[in-house]
Every structure is written in C-alpha cells, then in structure tokens.
Amino acid sequence: MDDRLRSHRKPLLITNGKVVLPNQIAEGAVAAVEGRIDAVLLGKSAIGSWLKQHSGAAVIDAEGQYIMPGLIDIHCDAIEKEVQPRPGTLFPLDMALMEFERKLPVHGITTMYHSLSLGVGLSLRGDHLLTGMVEHINDYRSKRSVIRNRIHLRYEVSHLAGMPIVKRFLNEKAIDYLSFMDHSPGQGQYREPGSFERYVMKNQGVSMDEVRVIVEDLIQRREQVNVEQLQELSGLAAKQGVAIASHDDDSAQKVEESIGYGVSVCEFPINLDTARHAADRGLHVCVGAPNVVRGASHDKNLKAADAIAAGAADILCSDYHPSSMLTAVFKLAEQGVAALPAAVRMASLHPAKALGAGDELGSIEQGKAADLIIVDRYEGLPWVTHTIVGGQVVYASAVRY
C-alpha cells in the first residue's frame, strides 16, 4: 500500500540544496520519478538536462538547505501516550493514530515502527488495547497513509499468556519487528533497588501497596519463562523475515543470552561495556535520541554519545520523543561525535538495514524510494520545511518574518 499512487505522481526535482549522501555532502539536486529516486544531479548542466526530459516536473528550491533521506524510527512508544495521555484517560484508537501520524512528517520521520508493548501491564499496555492497535494500524495502512506506518511488537517475556498473541501476529505477518523485554526489578533498566517501584508510582499514579502486588506477580511470572518457547518465537520470526531485538541488556552474558534467541539488534544497553560487546558480536546497537539531546540517560545509565563516539552504537531511535531524532543528528555533528553523513546514517540507512529494508529505504541513492526531507536551521536548531514520502510531498511549511 505504501506506493499504490506512485504512477500518478508528477516527477519531482529538489534543487539548489546540500545533498546528504551516504558518505558525503554534495551541492546539487535530487530527482524523483514515479515515487523513486531517479538521479542525484551535481552541476547545472546535469540539472538542466534532466528538466528538459521531464518538462512537467514539480520543482522545489531548497535554497541552500539540506536534502536528506527521511528518518526511520525503529523504536518509539509515543503512540501509547497519544491513546492514553494520562492514567485512566483513553482516546479512540483511530483518532490517536491519525493525530500521531500527522506529527511525524514535521520531525522528518518518514517510516515509523510504532512500538506497542504486550505484557508490561501498565498504561496502554493491556492485551486488548495492544491487539486493537495492531489491527487498526494494519487496516489503516492498507487503505491510506501519510508516512510508512510499521509495527514494532515489544513482548514482555514474563507475559506467558501473551505468547499465542505473538505467534498469531507473526503467522499473520501483522508485525514488522519484534523485541524481547524484561522489565522485572533487579536487572536491566531497573537494576537499582526501588527504581521499578518509583517509576510505576510516578508514571501510573498507584500506591506503594499496589506496586508491591505488581512486583510480586511480575517476579513469579519471570521465574516461569521458558527459554525453548522464546527460541520457538525467534524461529518463527526468522521464517517471516522479522528482525528481533533485545532490550536493556546489562552485561556481556545478557548479550550472549540474547544472541541465543536470534537477536540481531541490541536496544538501549545499560553500560558501555555491554554496548561494546554487542557491537563486537556483530549486533546493531540502538540508543536513544533524547539521550543525545539531553546529554544523559533519564535513568542514569549509558550516555548515548559515549557509545557512538566509541563505535559501540550505530542506530538512533526516538524512544518516546519523536522531535529528538533530527536534533540529535545535528547535535552529534556539531559536537564532533560523528560527521553529519555518519549521524544521518544512524537515523536512516542503519535502521533500514537492521530491519531488512536497506535495499528500499534509508539513503539518497538511485532506485530507492523517494523518502526525503528538506531541513533548514534556525539559531542552531534544525526544522523541516518539506517531507516527501514515495515522491509525494506530505508536509510543507514556511515561517513569517
């Protein structure tokens, strides 16, 4: 469904810009025909020749701005907050999806793997809402879309009753990415004593007595996790071409366990040693853009910029804050942590490759989908003036002076 209107789109030329290619920045233009990148044009003669062959093309003058590949966000659970912005306050799923999708082109995100949690037992993360949202996204994207909407199913391994749901979604090809999570206290994100309890009380507005019940139940279920059943899920995911991620690995041993489950992406390693081990073992390592923007983890764990500087992380995701993606890319370049093309790859080509879409998406190269953004700067901050998905302008903005 992503490209069903491709044949009806006029050729498009984005000219007079700084084109961010996989390994360099070049002054020139990007041309799109029938939803795909037709050429990267460097020099006035090449641009003029192309325009003669495509006299009816729409032309966007980038005026010295950056022409970049659209951002690909493989982990963002902000859709859950769109459904339930406050504890106990639910909005219709169809409204939440449409309103959230409309925000994403503003931030330069052209492919979103909506991260939906199964088994955490908090907030939106109940089985009925999870399955309802998966089904709604799939129905919606079969009919229309602004961006490329995909689904990242985050499965809490202690939720044994949810395993049939995961199997069904995999068999039905209803999800595009799968991660195994373990949010039990005493390890991973909640290694520090009391950190899990504090998070639940603050985020969900429950009492200490209610938290104790949640913790006791979670620990009991965690002890029943069956490794062979997880491996069965991994095998089914591999059969369907769905990449698998681990979550909050806190040691080399945990990384090795994850590899045993068929994991190819390590999301949010807790410390630098773990990130390095994952990268050395050939895993893609994903860190949060909000961490880069703020300069620290909100949980006082690994600083994302440190992992990137050490060559121990190669993917950026928005985690919970979509507007951080583009800002993080430019901040990495400005601080000398990564050259701009390398920083852009972390938010486009690398996530595409990690999830098996690298031949189709993620970089400005001939033949790939024309998912492009034009980026200006204001007082050091990037802002998107145009977002193009499959050769079609889905967002354009201007300012008044």
Coordinates of C-alpha atoms in Angstrom, one line a residue:
M1 CA 0.0 0.0 0.0
D2 CA 2.9 2.3 0.6
D3 CA 3.4 3.1 -3.1
R4 CA 0.0 2.4 -4.6
L5 CA -0.3 6.0 -6.0
R6 CA 3.3 6.0 -7.5
S7 CA 2.2 6.1 -11.1
H8 CA 0.0 9.1 -10.6
R9 CA 2.7 11.4 -9.1
K10 CA 4.4 14.0 -11.2
P11 CA 8.2 13.9 -11.5
L12 CA 9.8 15.9 -8.7
L13 CA 13.1 17.9 -8.6
I14 CA 14.6 19.2 -5.3
T15 CA 17.3 21.6 -6.4
N16 CA 19.8 24.1 -5.0
G17 CA 20.5 22.1 -1.8
K18 CA 23.2 20.4 0.2
V19 CA 22.5 16.7 -0.6
V20 CA 23.4 14.4 2.3
L21 CA 24.6 11.2 0.6
P22 CA 25.7 8.1 2.5
N23 CA 29.3 9.2 2.7
Q24 CA 29.5 12.9 1.7
I25 CA 27.6 16.2 1.3
A26 CA 27.3 17.5 -2.2
E27 CA 25.8 20.6 -3.7
G28 CA 23.2 19.7 -6.2
A29 CA 19.7 18.3 -6.7
V30 CA 17.7 15.1 -6.2
A31 CA 15.2 13.9 -8.8
A32 CA 12.3 11.5 -8.3
V33 CA 10.2 9.7 -10.8
E34 CA 7.2 7.5 -10.0
G35 CA 8.0 7.6 -6.3
R36 CA 11.6 6.6 -6.6
I37 CA 14.9 8.4 -6.7
D38 CA 15.8 8.8 -10.4
A39 CA 19.1 10.6 -10.0
V40 CA 21.4 12.7 -7.9
L41 CA 22.3 15.6 -10.1
L42 CA 25.5 17.6 -9.5
G43 CA 26.1 20.6 -11.7
K44 CA 23.8 23.0 -13.6
S45 CA 24.2 21.1 -16.9
A46 CA 23.0 17.8 -15.4
I47 CA 20.1 19.5 -13.7
G48 CA 19.1 21.3 -17.0
S49 CA 19.3 18.1 -19.0
W50 CA 17.0 16.3 -16.6
L51 CA 14.5 19.1 -16.6
K52 CA 14.4 19.0 -20.4
Q53 CA 13.5 15.3 -20.2
H54 CA 10.9 16.0 -17.5
S55 CA 9.4 19.3 -18.5
G56 CA 6.3 18.8 -16.4
A57 CA 8.2 18.1 -13.2
A58 CA 7.4 19.9 -9.9
V59 CA 10.4 21.8 -8.6
I60 CA 11.3 22.7 -5.0
D61 CA 14.1 25.1 -4.5
A62 CA 15.9 24.0 -1.3
E63 CA 17.7 27.4 -1.1
G64 CA 20.9 26.1 0.4
Q65 CA 19.1 23.8 2.9
Y66 CA 19.9 20.2 3.5
I67 CA 18.3 17.5 1.4
M68 CA 18.4 14.3 3.5
P69 CA 16.8 10.9 3.5
G70 CA 13.7 10.6 5.6
L71 CA 14.3 9.4 9.1
I72 CA 13.4 5.8 10.1
D73 CA 12.4 5.4 13.7
I74 CA 12.5 1.7 14.8
H75 CA 11.5 2.3 18.5
C76 CA 9.0 4.9 19.6
D77 CA 6.2 4.2 22.1
A78 CA 4.7 7.7 21.9
I79 CA 1.6 6.3 20.2
E80 CA 0.7 4.8 23.5
K81 CA 0.7 8.2 25.1
E82 CA -1.4 9.5 22.3
V83 CA -4.0 6.9 23.2
Q84 CA -3.6 7.4 27.0
P85 CA -2.0 10.8 27.8
R86 CA -2.9 10.4 31.5
P87 CA -3.5 7.3 33.6
G88 CA -7.1 6.1 33.0
T89 CA -7.8 8.5 30.2
L90 CA -8.3 6.7 26.9
F91 CA -8.9 8.3 23.5
P92 CA -10.2 6.4 20.4
L93 CA -7.6 4.4 18.6
D94 CA -8.5 5.7 15.2
M95 CA -8.2 9.3 16.3
A96 CA -4.9 8.7 18.2
L97 CA -3.2 7.1 15.2
M98 CA -4.3 9.8 12.7
E99 CA -3.3 12.6 15.0
F100 CA 0.1 11.0 15.9
E101 CA 0.9 10.2 12.3
R102 CA 0.3 13.8 11.3
K103 CA 3.0 14.9 13.7
L104 CA 5.7 12.7 12.3
P105 CA 6.5 14.4 9.0
V106 CA 7.0 17.7 11.0
H107 CA 10.0 15.9 12.6
G108 CA 11.3 14.4 9.4
I109 CA 10.2 10.9 10.2
T110 CA 9.0 9.1 7.1
T111 CA 9.0 5.5 8.4
M112 CA 7.7 4.8 12.0
Y113 CA 7.9 1.4 13.7
H114 CA 5.1 2.1 16.2
S115 CA 6.3 0.4 19.4
L116 CA 3.4 -1.4 21.1
S117 CA 4.0 -3.3 24.4
L118 CA 2.5 -6.7 25.2
G119 CA 2.6 -7.8 28.8
V120 CA 4.0 -4.9 30.7
G121 CA 0.7 -4.5 32.4
L122 CA 0.9 -0.7 32.7
S123 CA -0.7 2.3 30.9
L124 CA -2.0 1.4 27.4
R125 CA -0.1 -1.9 27.6
G126 CA -3.0 -4.2 28.1
D127 CA -3.6 -7.1 25.7
H128 CA -6.9 -5.8 24.3
L129 CA -5.6 -2.4 23.6
L130 CA -2.4 -3.8 22.1
T131 CA -4.2 -6.2 19.8
G132 CA -6.7 -3.5 18.9
M133 CA -4.0 -1.0 17.9
V134 CA -2.0 -3.6 15.9
E135 CA -5.2 -4.5 13.9
H136 CA -6.1 -0.8 13.5
I137 CA -2.6 0.2 12.2
N138 CA -2.7 -2.7 9.7
D139 CA -6.2 -1.8 8.5
Y140 CA -5.3 1.9 8.2
R141 CA -2.1 1.4 6.2
S142 CA -3.9 -1.0 3.8
K143 CA -6.1 2.0 2.8
R144 CA -4.0 5.1 3.1
S145 CA -1.0 6.7 4.9
V146 CA 0.9 9.9 5.3
I147 CA 4.2 8.2 6.2
R148 CA 5.2 4.5 6.2
N149 CA 3.5 3.0 9.3
R150 CA 5.0 -0.2 10.6
I151 CA 4.7 -2.1 13.8
H152 CA 7.3 -3.0 16.5
L153 CA 5.8 -5.5 18.9
R154 CA 7.6 -5.3 22.3
Y155 CA 7.0 -8.6 24.1
E156 CA 7.5 -8.8 27.8
V157 CA 9.0 -12.3 28.2
S158 CA 7.3 -12.9 31.6
H159 CA 3.8 -12.5 30.0
L160 CA 3.4 -16.2 29.2
A161 CA -0.3 -15.7 28.4
G162 CA 0.7 -13.4 25.6
M163 CA 2.8 -15.9 23.7
P164 CA -0.1 -17.1 21.5
I165 CA -0.7 -13.5 20.5
V166 CA 2.9 -13.1 19.3
K167 CA 2.7 -16.3 17.4
R168 CA -0.6 -15.3 15.7
F169 CA 0.8 -11.9 14.7
L170 CA 3.9 -13.5 13.3
N171 CA 1.9 -16.1 11.4
E172 CA -0.4 -13.4 10.0
K173 CA 2.6 -11.2 9.1
A174 CA 0.9 -8.5 11.2
I175 CA 4.1 -7.1 12.7
D176 CA 7.4 -5.9 11.2
Y177 CA 9.8 -6.0 14.2
L178 CA 9.9 -7.9 17.5
S179 CA 11.7 -7.2 20.7
F180 CA 12.1 -9.3 23.8
M181 CA 11.8 -7.2 27.0
D182 CA 12.3 -7.9 30.7
H183 CA 11.2 -5.1 33.0
S184 CA 11.4 -7.1 36.2
P185 CA 13.1 -5.4 39.1
G186 CA 16.7 -6.0 40.0
Q187 CA 18.2 -6.1 36.4
G188 CA 18.3 -4.2 33.2
Q189 CA 16.7 -0.8 33.3
Y190 CA 15.7 -1.4 37.0
R191 CA 18.9 -2.7 38.5
E192 CA 18.9 -0.1 41.3
P193 CA 16.8 -1.1 44.3
G194 CA 13.4 0.6 44.3
S195 CA 13.8 2.1 40.8
F196 CA 11.0 0.0 39.4
E197 CA 8.6 0.8 42.2
R198 CA 9.4 4.6 41.9
Y199 CA 8.8 4.5 38.2
V200 CA 5.4 2.7 38.4
M201 CA 4.2 5.0 41.2
K202 CA 5.1 8.2 39.3
N203 CA 4.0 7.1 35.9
Q204 CA 0.8 5.3 36.8
G205 CA -0.3 7.1 40.0
V206 CA -0.6 4.0 42.1
S207 CA 0.1 3.4 45.7
M208 CA 3.0 1.5 47.3
D209 CA 0.7 -1.3 48.2
E210 CA -0.5 -1.6 44.6
V211 CA 3.1 -1.6 43.4
R212 CA 4.0 -4.5 45.8
V213 CA 1.3 -6.6 44.2
I214 CA 2.6 -5.7 40.7
V215 CA 6.2 -6.6 41.7
E216 CA 5.3 -9.9 43.4
D217 CA 3.2 -11.0 40.4
L218 CA 6.0 -10.0 37.9
I219 CA 8.7 -11.9 39.8
Q220 CA 6.6 -15.0 39.9
R221 CA 5.9 -14.9 36.2
R222 CA 9.5 -14.1 35.4
E223 CA 10.6 -17.4 37.1
Q224 CA 8.3 -19.3 34.7
V225 CA 9.9 -18.0 31.5
N226 CA 10.6 -20.9 29.1
V227 CA 13.8 -20.5 27.0
E228 CA 12.6 -23.1 24.4
Q229 CA 9.4 -21.2 23.9
L230 CA 11.3 -18.0 23.2
Q231 CA 13.5 -19.8 20.8
E232 CA 10.4 -21.1 19.0
L233 CA 9.2 -17.5 18.6
S234 CA 12.6 -16.5 17.3
G235 CA 12.5 -19.2 14.7
L236 CA 9.1 -18.2 13.6
A237 CA 10.2 -14.5 13.3
A238 CA 13.2 -15.5 11.3
K239 CA 10.9 -17.5 8.9
Q240 CA 8.8 -14.4 8.4
G241 CA 11.8 -12.1 7.9
V242 CA 11.1 -10.2 11.1
A243 CA 14.2 -8.9 12.9
I244 CA 14.4 -9.4 16.7
A245 CA 15.9 -7.1 19.3
S246 CA 16.9 -7.4 22.9
H247 CA 16.2 -4.6 25.4
D248 CA 18.2 -3.1 28.2
D249 CA 21.0 -5.7 28.2
D250 CA 23.2 -5.0 31.2
S251 CA 26.1 -7.4 30.7
A252 CA 28.1 -9.4 28.1
Q253 CA 26.4 -12.5 29.5
K254 CA 23.0 -11.0 28.8
V255 CA 24.0 -10.1 25.3
E256 CA 25.1 -13.8 24.7
E257 CA 21.7 -14.9 26.0
S258 CA 20.0 -12.6 23.6
I259 CA 22.1 -13.9 20.7
G260 CA 20.9 -17.3 21.6
Y261 CA 17.3 -16.1 21.0
G262 CA 18.3 -15.0 17.4
V263 CA 18.6 -11.3 18.3
S264 CA 20.3 -9.0 15.7
V265 CA 19.6 -5.6 17.4
C266 CA 20.6 -4.6 20.9
E267 CA 18.4 -1.8 22.2
F268 CA 19.5 0.6 25.0
P269 CA 22.4 -1.3 26.5
I270 CA 22.8 -0.2 30.1
N271 CA 26.5 0.4 30.1
L272 CA 29.4 1.0 27.6
D273 CA 31.0 -2.5 28.2
T274 CA 27.7 -4.1 27.2
A275 CA 27.3 -1.9 24.1
R276 CA 30.9 -2.7 23.0
H277 CA 30.4 -6.4 23.5
A278 CA 27.2 -6.3 21.4
A279 CA 28.8 -4.3 18.6
D280 CA 31.9 -6.7 18.7
R281 CA 29.5 -9.6 18.3
G282 CA 28.0 -8.1 15.1
L283 CA 24.8 -6.8 16.6
H284 CA 23.3 -3.4 15.6
V285 CA 23.2 -1.3 18.8
C286 CA 20.4 1.2 19.1
V287 CA 20.5 4.2 21.5
G288 CA 18.0 6.9 22.2
A289 CA 18.0 10.3 20.5
P290 CA 16.5 12.0 23.7
N291 CA 19.6 10.8 25.5
V292 CA 21.8 12.5 22.9
V293 CA 19.8 15.8 23.0
R294 CA 19.7 15.9 26.8
G295 CA 23.3 14.7 27.2
A296 CA 22.4 11.9 29.6
S297 CA 20.1 8.9 30.2
H298 CA 16.9 9.7 32.2
D299 CA 17.7 6.5 34.2
K300 CA 21.4 7.5 34.8
N301 CA 22.6 4.7 32.5
L302 CA 24.8 4.8 29.4
K303 CA 25.3 8.2 27.7
A304 CA 24.3 7.6 24.1
A305 CA 27.0 10.0 22.7
D306 CA 29.7 8.0 24.6
A307 CA 28.6 4.8 22.9
I308 CA 28.5 6.4 19.5
A309 CA 32.0 8.0 20.0
A310 CA 33.3 4.6 21.0
G311 CA 31.9 3.0 17.8
A312 CA 29.6 0.9 20.0
A313 CA 26.3 2.2 18.7
D314 CA 25.1 2.6 15.1
I315 CA 21.3 3.4 15.3
L316 CA 19.4 6.3 16.8
C317 CA 15.7 6.0 17.7
S318 CA 13.3 8.5 19.3
D319 CA 12.3 6.1 22.1
Y320 CA 9.5 8.3 23.4
H321 CA 10.2 11.7 21.9
P322 CA 10.0 11.9 18.1
S323 CA 11.2 15.5 17.8
S324 CA 14.6 14.4 19.3
M325 CA 15.6 12.4 16.2
L326 CA 16.6 15.2 13.9
T327 CA 18.0 17.4 16.7
A328 CA 20.2 14.5 17.8
V329 CA 21.6 14.0 14.3
F330 CA 22.8 17.6 14.1
K331 CA 24.0 17.7 17.7
L332 CA 26.2 14.7 17.1
A333 CA 27.7 16.5 14.1
E334 CA 28.2 19.8 15.8
Q335 CA 29.9 18.2 18.8
G336 CA 32.3 16.3 16.6
V337 CA 31.0 12.9 17.7
A338 CA 30.1 11.9 14.1
A339 CA 30.3 13.7 10.8
L340 CA 26.9 14.7 9.5
P341 CA 26.6 11.9 6.9
A342 CA 27.5 9.4 9.6
A343 CA 25.0 10.8 12.0
V344 CA 22.3 10.8 9.3
R345 CA 23.1 7.1 8.6
M346 CA 22.3 6.3 12.2
A347 CA 18.8 7.6 11.8
S348 CA 18.1 6.3 8.2
L349 CA 20.3 3.8 6.5
H350 CA 21.4 1.8 9.5
P351 CA 17.9 1.2 10.9
A352 CA 16.7 0.3 7.4
K353 CA 19.5 -2.3 7.1
A354 CA 18.9 -3.7 10.5
L355 CA 15.3 -4.3 9.8
G356 CA 15.8 -5.7 6.3
A357 CA 14.7 -2.6 4.4
G358 CA 18.1 -1.3 3.3
D359 CA 17.6 -2.0 -0.4
E360 CA 14.5 0.0 -0.4
L361 CA 14.8 2.8 2.1
G362 CA 17.3 4.8 4.2
S363 CA 19.6 6.7 1.8
I364 CA 19.6 9.0 -1.2
E365 CA 20.6 6.5 -3.9
Q366 CA 19.2 5.9 -7.4
G367 CA 16.3 3.4 -7.4
K368 CA 15.4 3.7 -3.8
A369 CA 12.1 5.0 -2.6
A370 CA 12.0 8.8 -2.7
D371 CA 11.6 9.4 1.0
L372 CA 13.3 12.8 1.5
I373 CA 13.3 15.7 3.9
I374 CA 14.5 19.3 3.4
V375 CA 16.0 20.7 6.5
D376 CA 16.7 24.3 7.4
R377 CA 18.3 25.7 10.5
Y378 CA 17.2 28.4 13.0
E379 CA 19.5 29.5 15.7
G380 CA 21.3 26.2 15.6
L381 CA 18.1 24.1 15.6
P382 CA 17.0 22.1 12.6
W383 CA 13.5 22.3 11.3
V384 CA 11.8 20.5 8.4
T385 CA 10.4 22.6 5.6
H386 CA 9.3 19.7 3.4
T387 CA 8.8 16.0 3.9
I388 CA 8.4 13.7 0.8
V389 CA 7.3 10.1 1.0
G390 CA 7.4 8.0 -2.1
G391 CA 7.9 11.1 -4.2
Q392 CA 4.8 12.8 -2.8
V393 CA 5.0 16.0 -0.6
V394 CA 3.1 15.1 2.5
Y395 CA 4.2 18.1 4.6
A396 CA 5.4 21.7 3.7
S397 CA 5.9 24.6 6.0
A398 CA 7.1 28.2 6.0
V399 CA 7.6 31.0 8.5
R400 CA 6.6 34.6 8.6
Y401 CA 9.2 37.4 9.4

